[in-house]
Coordinates of N, CA and C and ligand atoms in Angstrom, one line a residue:
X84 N 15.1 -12.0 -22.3 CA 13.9 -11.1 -22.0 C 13.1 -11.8 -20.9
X85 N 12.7 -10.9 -19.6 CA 12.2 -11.7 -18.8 C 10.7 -11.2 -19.0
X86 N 9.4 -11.9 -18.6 CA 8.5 -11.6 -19.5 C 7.4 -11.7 -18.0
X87 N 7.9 -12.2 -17.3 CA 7.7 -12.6 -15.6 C 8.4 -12.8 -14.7
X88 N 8.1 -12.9 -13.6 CA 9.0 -13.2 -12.3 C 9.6 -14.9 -12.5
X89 N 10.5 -15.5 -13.1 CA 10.7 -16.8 -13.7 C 10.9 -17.2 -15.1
X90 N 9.6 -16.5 -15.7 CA 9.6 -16.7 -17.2 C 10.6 -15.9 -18.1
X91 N 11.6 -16.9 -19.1 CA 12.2 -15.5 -19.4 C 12.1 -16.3 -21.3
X92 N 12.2 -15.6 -22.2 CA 12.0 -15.3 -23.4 C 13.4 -15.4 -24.4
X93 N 13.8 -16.2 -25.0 CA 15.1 -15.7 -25.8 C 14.5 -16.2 -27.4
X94 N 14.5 -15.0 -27.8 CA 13.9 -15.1 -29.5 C 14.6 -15.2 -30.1
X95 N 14.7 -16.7 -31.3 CA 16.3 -16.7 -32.3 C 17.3 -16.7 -31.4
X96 N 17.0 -18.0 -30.4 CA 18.3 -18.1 -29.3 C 19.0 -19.5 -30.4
X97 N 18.8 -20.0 -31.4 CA 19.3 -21.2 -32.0 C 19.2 -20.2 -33.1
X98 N 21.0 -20.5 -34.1 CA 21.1 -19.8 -35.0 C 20.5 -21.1 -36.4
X99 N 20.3 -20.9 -37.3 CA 19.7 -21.4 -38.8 C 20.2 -23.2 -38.2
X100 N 21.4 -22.7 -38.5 CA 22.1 -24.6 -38.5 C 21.6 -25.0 -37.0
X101 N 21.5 -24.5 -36.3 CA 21.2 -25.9 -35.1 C 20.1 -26.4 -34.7
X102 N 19.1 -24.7 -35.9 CA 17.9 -25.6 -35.8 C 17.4 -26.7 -37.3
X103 N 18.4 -26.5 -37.8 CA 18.5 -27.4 -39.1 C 18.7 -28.6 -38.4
X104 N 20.0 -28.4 -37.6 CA 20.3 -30.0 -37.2 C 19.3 -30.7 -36.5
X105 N 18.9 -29.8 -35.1 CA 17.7 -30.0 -34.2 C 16.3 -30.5 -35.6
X106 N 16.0 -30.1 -36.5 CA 15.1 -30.3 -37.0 C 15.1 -32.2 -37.8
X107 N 16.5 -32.3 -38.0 CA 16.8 -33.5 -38.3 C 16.4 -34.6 -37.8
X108 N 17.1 -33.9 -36.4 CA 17.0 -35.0 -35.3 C 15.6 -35.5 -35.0
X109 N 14.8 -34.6 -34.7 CA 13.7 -34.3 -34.4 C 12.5 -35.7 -35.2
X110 N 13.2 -35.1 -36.4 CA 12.4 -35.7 -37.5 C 13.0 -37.3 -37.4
X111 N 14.2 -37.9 -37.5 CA 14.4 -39.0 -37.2 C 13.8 -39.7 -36.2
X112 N 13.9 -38.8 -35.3 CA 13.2 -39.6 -33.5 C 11.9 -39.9 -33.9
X113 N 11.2 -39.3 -34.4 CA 9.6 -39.7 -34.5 C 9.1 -40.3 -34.9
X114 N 10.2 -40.8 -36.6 CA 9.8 -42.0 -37.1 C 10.9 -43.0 -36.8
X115 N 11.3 -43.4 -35.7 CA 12.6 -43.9 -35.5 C 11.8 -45.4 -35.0
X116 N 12.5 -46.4 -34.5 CA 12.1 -47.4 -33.7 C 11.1 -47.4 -32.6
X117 N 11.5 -46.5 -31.9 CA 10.5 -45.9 -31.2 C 9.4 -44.7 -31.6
X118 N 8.5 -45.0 -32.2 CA 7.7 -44.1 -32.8 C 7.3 -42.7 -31.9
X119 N 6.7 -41.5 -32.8 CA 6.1 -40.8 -31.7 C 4.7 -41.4 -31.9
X120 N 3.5 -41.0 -31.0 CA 2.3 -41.4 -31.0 C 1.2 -40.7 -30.6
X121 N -0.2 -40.8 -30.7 CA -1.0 -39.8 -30.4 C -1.5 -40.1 -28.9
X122 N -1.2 -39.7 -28.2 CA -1.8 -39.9 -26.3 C -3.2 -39.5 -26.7
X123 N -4.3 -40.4 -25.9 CA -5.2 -41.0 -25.4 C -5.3 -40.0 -24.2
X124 N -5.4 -38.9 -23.3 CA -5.5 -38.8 -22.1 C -6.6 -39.6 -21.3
X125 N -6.2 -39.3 -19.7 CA -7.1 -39.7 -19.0 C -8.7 -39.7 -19.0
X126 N -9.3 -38.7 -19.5 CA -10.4 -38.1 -19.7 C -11.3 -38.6 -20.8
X127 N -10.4 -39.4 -22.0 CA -10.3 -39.9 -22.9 C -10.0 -39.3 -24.4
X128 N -9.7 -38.2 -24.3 CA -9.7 -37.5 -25.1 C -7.8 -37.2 -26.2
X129 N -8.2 -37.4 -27.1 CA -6.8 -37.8 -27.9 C -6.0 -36.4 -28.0
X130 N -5.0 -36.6 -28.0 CA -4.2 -34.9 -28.1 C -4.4 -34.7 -29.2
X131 N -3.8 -33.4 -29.9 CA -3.4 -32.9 -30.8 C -2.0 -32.7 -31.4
X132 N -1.5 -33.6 -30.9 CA -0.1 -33.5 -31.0 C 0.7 -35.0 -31.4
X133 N 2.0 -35.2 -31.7 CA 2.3 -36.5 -32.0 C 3.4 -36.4 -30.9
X134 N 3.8 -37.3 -30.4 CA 4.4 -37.1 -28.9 C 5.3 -38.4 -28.8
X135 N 6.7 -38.0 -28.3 CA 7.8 -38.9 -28.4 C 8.5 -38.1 -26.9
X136 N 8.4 -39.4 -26.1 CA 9.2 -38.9 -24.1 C 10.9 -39.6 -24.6
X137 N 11.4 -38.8 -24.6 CA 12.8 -39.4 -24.0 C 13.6 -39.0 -23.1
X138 N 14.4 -40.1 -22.7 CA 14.6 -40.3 -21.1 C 13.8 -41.2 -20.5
X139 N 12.6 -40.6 -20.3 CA 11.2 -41.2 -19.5 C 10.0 -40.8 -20.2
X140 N 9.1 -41.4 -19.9 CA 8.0 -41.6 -20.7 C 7.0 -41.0 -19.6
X141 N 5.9 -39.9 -19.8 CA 5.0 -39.8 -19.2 C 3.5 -39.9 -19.9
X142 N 3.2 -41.1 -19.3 CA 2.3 -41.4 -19.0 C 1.1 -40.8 -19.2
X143 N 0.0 -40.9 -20.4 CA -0.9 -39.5 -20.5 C -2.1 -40.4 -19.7
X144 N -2.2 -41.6 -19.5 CA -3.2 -42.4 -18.9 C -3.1 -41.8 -16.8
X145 N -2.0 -42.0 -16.4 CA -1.8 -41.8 -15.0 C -0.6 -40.9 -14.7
X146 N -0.1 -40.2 -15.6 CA 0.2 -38.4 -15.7 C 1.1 -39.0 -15.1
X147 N 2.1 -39.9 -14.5 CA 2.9 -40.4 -14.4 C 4.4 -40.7 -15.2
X148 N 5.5 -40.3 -15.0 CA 6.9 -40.7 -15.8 C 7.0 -42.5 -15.5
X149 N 7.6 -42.9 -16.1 CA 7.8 -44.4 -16.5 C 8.8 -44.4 -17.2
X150 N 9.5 -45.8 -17.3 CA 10.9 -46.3 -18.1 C 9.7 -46.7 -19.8
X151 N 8.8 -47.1 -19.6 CA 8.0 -47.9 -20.5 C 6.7 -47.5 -21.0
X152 N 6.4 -47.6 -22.2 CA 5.1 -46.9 -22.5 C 4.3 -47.2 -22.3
X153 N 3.3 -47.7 -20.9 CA 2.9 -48.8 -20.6 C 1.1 -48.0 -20.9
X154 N 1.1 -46.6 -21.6 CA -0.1 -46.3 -21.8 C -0.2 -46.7 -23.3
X155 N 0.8 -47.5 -24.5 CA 1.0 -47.0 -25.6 C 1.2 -48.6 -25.6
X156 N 2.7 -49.0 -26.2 CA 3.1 -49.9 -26.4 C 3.9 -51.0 -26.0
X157 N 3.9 -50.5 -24.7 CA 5.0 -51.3 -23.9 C 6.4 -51.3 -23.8
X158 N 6.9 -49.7 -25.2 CA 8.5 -49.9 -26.3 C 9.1 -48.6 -25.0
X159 N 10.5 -48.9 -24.3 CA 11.2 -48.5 -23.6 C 10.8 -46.9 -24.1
X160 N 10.8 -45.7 -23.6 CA 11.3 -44.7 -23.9 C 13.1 -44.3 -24.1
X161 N 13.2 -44.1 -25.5 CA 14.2 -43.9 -26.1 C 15.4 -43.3 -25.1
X162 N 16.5 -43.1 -25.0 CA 17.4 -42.1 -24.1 C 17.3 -41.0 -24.6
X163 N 17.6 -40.1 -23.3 CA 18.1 -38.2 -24.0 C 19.7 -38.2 -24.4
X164 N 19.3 -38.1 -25.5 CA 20.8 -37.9 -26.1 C 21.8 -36.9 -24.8
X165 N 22.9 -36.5 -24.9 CA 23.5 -35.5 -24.2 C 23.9 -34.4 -24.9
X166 N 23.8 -34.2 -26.3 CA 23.6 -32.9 -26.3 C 22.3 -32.3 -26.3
X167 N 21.2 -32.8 -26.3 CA 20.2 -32.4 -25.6 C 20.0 -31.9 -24.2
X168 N 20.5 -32.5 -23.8 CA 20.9 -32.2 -22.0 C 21.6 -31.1 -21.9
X169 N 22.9 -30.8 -22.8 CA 23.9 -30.0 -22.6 C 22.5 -28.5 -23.1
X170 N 22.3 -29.0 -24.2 CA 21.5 -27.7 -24.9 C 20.5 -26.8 -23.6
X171 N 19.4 -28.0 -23.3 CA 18.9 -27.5 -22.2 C 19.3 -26.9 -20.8
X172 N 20.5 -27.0 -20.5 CA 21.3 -26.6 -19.3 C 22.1 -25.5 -19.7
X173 N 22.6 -25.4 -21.0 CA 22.3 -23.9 -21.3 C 22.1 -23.1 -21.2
X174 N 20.8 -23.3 -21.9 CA 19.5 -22.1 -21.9 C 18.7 -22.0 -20.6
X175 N 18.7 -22.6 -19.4 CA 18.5 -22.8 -18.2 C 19.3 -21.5 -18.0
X176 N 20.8 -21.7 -17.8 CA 21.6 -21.1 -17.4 C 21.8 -19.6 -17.9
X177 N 21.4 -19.5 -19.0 CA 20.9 -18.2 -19.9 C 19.4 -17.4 -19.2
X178 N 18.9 -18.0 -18.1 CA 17.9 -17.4 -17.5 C 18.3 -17.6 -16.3
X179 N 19.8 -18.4 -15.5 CA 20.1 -17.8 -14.4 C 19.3 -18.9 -13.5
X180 N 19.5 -19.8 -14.1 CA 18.6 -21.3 -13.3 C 19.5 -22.6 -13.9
X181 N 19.3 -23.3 -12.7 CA 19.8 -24.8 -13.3 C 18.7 -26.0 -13.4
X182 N 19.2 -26.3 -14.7 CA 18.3 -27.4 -15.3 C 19.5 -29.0 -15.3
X183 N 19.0 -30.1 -14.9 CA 19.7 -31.5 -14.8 C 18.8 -32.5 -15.6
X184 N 18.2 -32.0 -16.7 CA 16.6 -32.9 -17.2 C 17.4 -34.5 -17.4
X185 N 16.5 -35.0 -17.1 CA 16.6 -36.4 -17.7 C 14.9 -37.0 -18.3
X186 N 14.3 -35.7 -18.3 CA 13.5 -35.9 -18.9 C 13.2 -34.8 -20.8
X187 N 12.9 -35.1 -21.8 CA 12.3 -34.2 -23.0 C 11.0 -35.0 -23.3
X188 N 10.0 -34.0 -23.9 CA 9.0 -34.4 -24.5 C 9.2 -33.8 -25.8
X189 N 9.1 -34.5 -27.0 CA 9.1 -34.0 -28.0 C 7.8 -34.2 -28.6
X190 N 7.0 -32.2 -29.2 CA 5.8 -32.8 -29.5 C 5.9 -32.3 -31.0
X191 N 4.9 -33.0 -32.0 CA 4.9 -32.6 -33.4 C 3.9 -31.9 -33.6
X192 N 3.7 -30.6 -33.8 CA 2.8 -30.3 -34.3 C 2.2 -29.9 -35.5
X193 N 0.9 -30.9 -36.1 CA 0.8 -30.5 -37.5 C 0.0 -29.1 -37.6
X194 N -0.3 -28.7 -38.9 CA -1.0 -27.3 -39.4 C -2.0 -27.4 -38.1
X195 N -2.7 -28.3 -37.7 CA -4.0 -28.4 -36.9 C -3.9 -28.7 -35.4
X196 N -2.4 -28.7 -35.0 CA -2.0 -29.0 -34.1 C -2.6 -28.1 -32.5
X197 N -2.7 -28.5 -31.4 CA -2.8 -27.3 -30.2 C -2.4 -28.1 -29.3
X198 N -3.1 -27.5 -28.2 CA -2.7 -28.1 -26.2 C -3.4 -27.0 -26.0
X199 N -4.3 -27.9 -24.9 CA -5.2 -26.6 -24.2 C -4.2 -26.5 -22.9
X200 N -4.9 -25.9 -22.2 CA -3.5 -25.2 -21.4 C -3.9 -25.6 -20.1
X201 N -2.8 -26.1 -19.5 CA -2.4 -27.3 -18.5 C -1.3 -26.3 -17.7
X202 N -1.2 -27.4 -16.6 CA 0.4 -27.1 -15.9 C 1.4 -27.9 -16.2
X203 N 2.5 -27.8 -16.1 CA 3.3 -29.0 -15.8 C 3.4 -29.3 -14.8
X204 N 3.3 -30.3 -14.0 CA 3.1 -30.7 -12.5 C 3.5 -31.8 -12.0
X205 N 3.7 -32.7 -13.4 CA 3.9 -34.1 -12.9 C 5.5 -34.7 -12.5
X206 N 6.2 -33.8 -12.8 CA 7.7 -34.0 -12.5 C 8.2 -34.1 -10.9
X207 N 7.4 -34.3 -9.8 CA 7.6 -34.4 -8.8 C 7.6 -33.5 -7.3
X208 N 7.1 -33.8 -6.6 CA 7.4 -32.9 -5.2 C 8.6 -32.0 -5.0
X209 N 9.5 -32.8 -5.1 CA 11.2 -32.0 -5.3 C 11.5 -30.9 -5.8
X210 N 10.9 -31.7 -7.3 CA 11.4 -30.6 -8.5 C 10.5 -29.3 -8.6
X211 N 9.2 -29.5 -8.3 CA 8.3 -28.6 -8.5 C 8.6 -26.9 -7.3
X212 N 8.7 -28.1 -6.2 CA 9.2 -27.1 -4.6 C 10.6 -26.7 -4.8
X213 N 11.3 -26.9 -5.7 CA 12.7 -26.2 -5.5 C 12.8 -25.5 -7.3
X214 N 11.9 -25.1 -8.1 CA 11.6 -24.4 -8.7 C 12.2 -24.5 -10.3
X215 N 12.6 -26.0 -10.5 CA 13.6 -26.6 -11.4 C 13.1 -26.0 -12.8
X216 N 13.7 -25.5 -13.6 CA 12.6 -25.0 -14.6 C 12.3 -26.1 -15.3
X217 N 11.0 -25.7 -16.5 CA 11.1 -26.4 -17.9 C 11.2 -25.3 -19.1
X218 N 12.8 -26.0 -19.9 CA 13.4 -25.5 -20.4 C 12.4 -26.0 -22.0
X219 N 11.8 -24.8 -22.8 CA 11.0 -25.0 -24.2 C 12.0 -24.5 -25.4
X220 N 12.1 -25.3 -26.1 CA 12.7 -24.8 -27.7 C 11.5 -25.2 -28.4
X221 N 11.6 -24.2 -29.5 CA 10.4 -24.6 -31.1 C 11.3 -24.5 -32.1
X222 N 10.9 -25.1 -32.9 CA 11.4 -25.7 -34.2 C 10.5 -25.6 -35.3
X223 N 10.5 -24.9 -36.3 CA 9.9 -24.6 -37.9 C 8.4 -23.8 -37.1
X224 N 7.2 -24.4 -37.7 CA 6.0 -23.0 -37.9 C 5.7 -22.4 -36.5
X225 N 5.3 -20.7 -36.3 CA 5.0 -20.2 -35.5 C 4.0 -20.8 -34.8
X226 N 4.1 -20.3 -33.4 CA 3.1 -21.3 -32.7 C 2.3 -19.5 -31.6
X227 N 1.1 -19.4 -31.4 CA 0.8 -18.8 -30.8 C 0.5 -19.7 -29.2
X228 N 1.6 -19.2 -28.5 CA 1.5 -19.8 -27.2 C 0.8 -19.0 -25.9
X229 N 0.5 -19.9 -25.4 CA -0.8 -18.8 -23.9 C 0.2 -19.2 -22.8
X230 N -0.2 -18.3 -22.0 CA 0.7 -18.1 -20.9 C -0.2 -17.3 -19.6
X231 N -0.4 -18.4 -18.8 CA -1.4 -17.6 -17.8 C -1.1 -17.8 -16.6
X232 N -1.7 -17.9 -15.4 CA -1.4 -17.8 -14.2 C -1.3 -18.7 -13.5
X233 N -1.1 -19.0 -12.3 CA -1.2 -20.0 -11.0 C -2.5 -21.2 -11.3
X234 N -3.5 -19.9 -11.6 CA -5.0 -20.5 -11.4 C -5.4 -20.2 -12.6
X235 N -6.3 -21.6 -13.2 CA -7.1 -21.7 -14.5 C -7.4 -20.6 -15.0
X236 N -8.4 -19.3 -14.6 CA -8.9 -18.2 -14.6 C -8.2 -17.1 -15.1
X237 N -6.9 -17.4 -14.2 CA -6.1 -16.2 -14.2 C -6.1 -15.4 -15.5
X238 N -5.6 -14.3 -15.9 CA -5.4 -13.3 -17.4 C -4.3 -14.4 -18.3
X239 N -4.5 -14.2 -19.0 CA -3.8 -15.3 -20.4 C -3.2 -14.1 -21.1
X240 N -1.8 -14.4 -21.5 CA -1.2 -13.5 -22.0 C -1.1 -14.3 -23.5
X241 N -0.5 -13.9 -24.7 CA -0.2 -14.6 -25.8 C 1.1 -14.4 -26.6
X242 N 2.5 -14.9 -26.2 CA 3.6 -14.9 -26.9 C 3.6 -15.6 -28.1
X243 N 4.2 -15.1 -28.9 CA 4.7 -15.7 -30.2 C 5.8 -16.6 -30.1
X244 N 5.9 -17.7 -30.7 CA 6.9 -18.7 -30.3 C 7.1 -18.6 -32.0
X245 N 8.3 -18.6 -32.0 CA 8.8 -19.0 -33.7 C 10.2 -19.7 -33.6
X246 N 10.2 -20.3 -34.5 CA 11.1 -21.2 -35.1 C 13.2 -20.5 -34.2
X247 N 13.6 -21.6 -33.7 CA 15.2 -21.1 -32.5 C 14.7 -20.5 -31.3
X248 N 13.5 -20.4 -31.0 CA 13.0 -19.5 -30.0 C 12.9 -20.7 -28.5
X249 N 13.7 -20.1 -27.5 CA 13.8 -20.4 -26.5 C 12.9 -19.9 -24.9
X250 N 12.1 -20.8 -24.8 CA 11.3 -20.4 -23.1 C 11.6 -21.1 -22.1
X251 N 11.6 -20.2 -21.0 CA 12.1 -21.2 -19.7 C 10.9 -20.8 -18.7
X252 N 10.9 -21.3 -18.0 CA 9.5 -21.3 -16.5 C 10.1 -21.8 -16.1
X253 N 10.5 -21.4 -14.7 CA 10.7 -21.8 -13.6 C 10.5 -21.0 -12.7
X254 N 10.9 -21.5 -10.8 CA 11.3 -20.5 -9.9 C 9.6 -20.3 -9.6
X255 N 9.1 -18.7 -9.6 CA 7.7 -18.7 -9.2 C 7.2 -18.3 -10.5
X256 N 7.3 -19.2 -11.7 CA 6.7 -19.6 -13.0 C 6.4 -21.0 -13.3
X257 N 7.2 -21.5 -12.4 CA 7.2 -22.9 -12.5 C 6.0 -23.8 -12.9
X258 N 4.5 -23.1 -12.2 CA 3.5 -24.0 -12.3 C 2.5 -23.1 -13.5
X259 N 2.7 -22.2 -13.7 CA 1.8 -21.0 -14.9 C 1.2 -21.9 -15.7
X260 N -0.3 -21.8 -15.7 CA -0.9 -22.4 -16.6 C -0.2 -22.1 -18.2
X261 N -0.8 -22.9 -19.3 CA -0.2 -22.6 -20.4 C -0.3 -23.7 -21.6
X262 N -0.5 -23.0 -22.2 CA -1.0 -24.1 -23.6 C -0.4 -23.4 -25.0
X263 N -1.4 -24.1 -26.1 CA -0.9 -23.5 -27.6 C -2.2 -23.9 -28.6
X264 N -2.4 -22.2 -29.0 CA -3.9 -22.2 -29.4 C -3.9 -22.6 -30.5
X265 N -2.6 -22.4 -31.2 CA -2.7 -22.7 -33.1 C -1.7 -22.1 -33.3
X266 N -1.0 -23.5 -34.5 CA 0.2 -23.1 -35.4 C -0.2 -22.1 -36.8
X267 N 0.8 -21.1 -36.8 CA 0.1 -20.9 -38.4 C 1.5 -20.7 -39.4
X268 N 0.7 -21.7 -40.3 CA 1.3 -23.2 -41.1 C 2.2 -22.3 -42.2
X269 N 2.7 -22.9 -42.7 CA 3.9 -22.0 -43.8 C 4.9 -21.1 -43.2
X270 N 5.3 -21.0 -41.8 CA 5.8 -19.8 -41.3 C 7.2 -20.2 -41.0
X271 N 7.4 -21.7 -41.0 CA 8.6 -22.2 -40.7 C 10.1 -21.5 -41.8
X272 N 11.1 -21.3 -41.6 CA 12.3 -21.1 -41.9 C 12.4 -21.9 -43.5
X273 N 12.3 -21.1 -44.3 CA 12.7 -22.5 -45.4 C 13.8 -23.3 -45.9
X274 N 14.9 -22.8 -44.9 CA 15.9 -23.7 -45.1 C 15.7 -24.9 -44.1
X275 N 14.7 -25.2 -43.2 CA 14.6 -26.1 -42.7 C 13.5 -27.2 -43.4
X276 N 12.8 -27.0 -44.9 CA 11.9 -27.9 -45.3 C 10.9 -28.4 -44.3
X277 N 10.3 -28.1 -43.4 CA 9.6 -28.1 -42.3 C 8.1 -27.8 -42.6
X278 N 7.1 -28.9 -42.3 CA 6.1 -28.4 -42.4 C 5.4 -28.4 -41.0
X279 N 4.8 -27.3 -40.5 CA 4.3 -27.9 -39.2 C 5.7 -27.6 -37.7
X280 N 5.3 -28.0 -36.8 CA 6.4 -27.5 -35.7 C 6.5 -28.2 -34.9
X281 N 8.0 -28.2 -34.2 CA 8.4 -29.3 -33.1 C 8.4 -28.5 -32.2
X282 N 8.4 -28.9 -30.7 CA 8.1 -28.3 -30.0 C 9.2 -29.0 -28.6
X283 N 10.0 -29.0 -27.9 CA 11.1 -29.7 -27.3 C 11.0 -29.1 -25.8
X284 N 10.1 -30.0 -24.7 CA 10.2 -29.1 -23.0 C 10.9 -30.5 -22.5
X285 N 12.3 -29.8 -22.0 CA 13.0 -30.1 -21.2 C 13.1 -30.0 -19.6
X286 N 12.9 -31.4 -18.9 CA 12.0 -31.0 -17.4 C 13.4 -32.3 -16.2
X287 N 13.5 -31.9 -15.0 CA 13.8 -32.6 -14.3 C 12.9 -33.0 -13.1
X288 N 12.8 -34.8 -13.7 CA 12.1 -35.5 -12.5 C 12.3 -35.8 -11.3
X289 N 12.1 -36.0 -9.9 CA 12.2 -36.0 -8.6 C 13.4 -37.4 -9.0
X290 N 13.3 -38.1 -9.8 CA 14.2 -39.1 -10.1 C 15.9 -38.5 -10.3
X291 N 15.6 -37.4 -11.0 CA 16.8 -37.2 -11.3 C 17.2 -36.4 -10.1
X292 N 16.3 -35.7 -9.3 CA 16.6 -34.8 -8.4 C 17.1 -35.5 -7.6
X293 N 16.8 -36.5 -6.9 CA 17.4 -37.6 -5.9 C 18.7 -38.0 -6.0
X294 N 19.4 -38.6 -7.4 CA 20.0 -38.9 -8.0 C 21.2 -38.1 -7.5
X295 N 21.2 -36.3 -8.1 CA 22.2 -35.6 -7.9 C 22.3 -35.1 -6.6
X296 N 21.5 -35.4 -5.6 CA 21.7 -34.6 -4.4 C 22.4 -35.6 -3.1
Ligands
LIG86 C1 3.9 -28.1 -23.6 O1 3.3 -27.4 -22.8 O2 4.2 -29.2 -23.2 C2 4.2 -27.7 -25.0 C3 4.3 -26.2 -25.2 C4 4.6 -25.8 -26.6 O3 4.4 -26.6 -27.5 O4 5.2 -24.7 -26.8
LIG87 MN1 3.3 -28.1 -20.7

């Protein structure tokens, strides 16, 4: 479902089991060796989210990707698995775009969870100008997501994101403002024992861009 010029929509694009397994994984990576953690941003203000970079680590201090959590702990950012990569190149491809991420951000969000609404921008000159998307899956409770324009101001639209549900931006969506105003809690799938929602944007950095070209 294209929902914009770029933006395209696949609702219950992950059947029960892969977001069971996805939900696993999810849940391992967070509490794993490499923890997820709550970002500090620039401004000083702490997110709302519990946040684990793999591949690369961005930076919530200097909005920058890094090998190293050098805003957090100093602990390597974990690898992207490859079927993560594969998953996201996918669903890229299911909106008629190529995705090569060597970047994921995995966010957790509790009952109380949001993100005010940002661009993605920091992935690079390259990637940004040649219209690379970022590929979104969610995992367990509904998420009311905003979705707005070029510019701060712009009209805010509000999609429902639920649990297998697949978003992509790219192309002339690429930069669309966009956040998440509130989970609402208990909505998750109950064969996933899930409380609260994961949240998975798959992005390619000017690093990786260089790399394949
Ligand atoms: C993000 O913008 O990085 C997260 C979006 C979401 O949680 O759906
Ligand atoms: Mn974002």
């Amino acid at each position: 479902m294209e929902i914009a010029p770029g933006a395209h929509l696949f609702p219950r694009y992950l059947t029960i089991e892969r977001q069971h397994a996805l939900a696993d994984q999810c849940r391992a990576a967070i509490d794993g060796t490499v923890p997820a953690y709550v970002p500090i941003v620039r401004g000083g203000g702490r997110m709302h989210v519990r946040m684990l970079c793999l591949g690369r680590h961005w930076n919530a201090q200097t909005y920058r990707y890094e090998t190293a959590r050098s805003d957090f702990d100093g602990l390597p950012a974990p690898p992207l698995p490859l079927e993560l990569r594969e998953l996201a190149h996918e669903i890229a491809e299911h909106a008629g775009m190529n995705l090569d991420a060597d970047v994921c951000i995995l966010n957790y969000y509790a009952a109380d969870g949001k993100m005010g609404l940002h661009q993605d921008k920091d992935e690079g000159p390259l990637s940004l100008a040649a219209g690379i998307p970022v590929v979104s899956v969610s995992i367990g409770d509904t998420a009311r997501f905003l979705f707005g324009g070029l510019k701060r101001r712009d009209p805010i639209e509000t999609i429902t994101l639920e649990s297998g549900d697949a978003f992509v931006f790219g192309g002339p969506a690429r930069l669309r403002y966009h956040g998440v105003s509130r989970i609402t809690p208990d909505t998750a799938p109950r064969e996933l024992a899930l409380s609260g929602r994961f949240n998975l944007t798959f992005r390619q950095s000017d690093e990786a861009c260089r790399a394949s070209s």
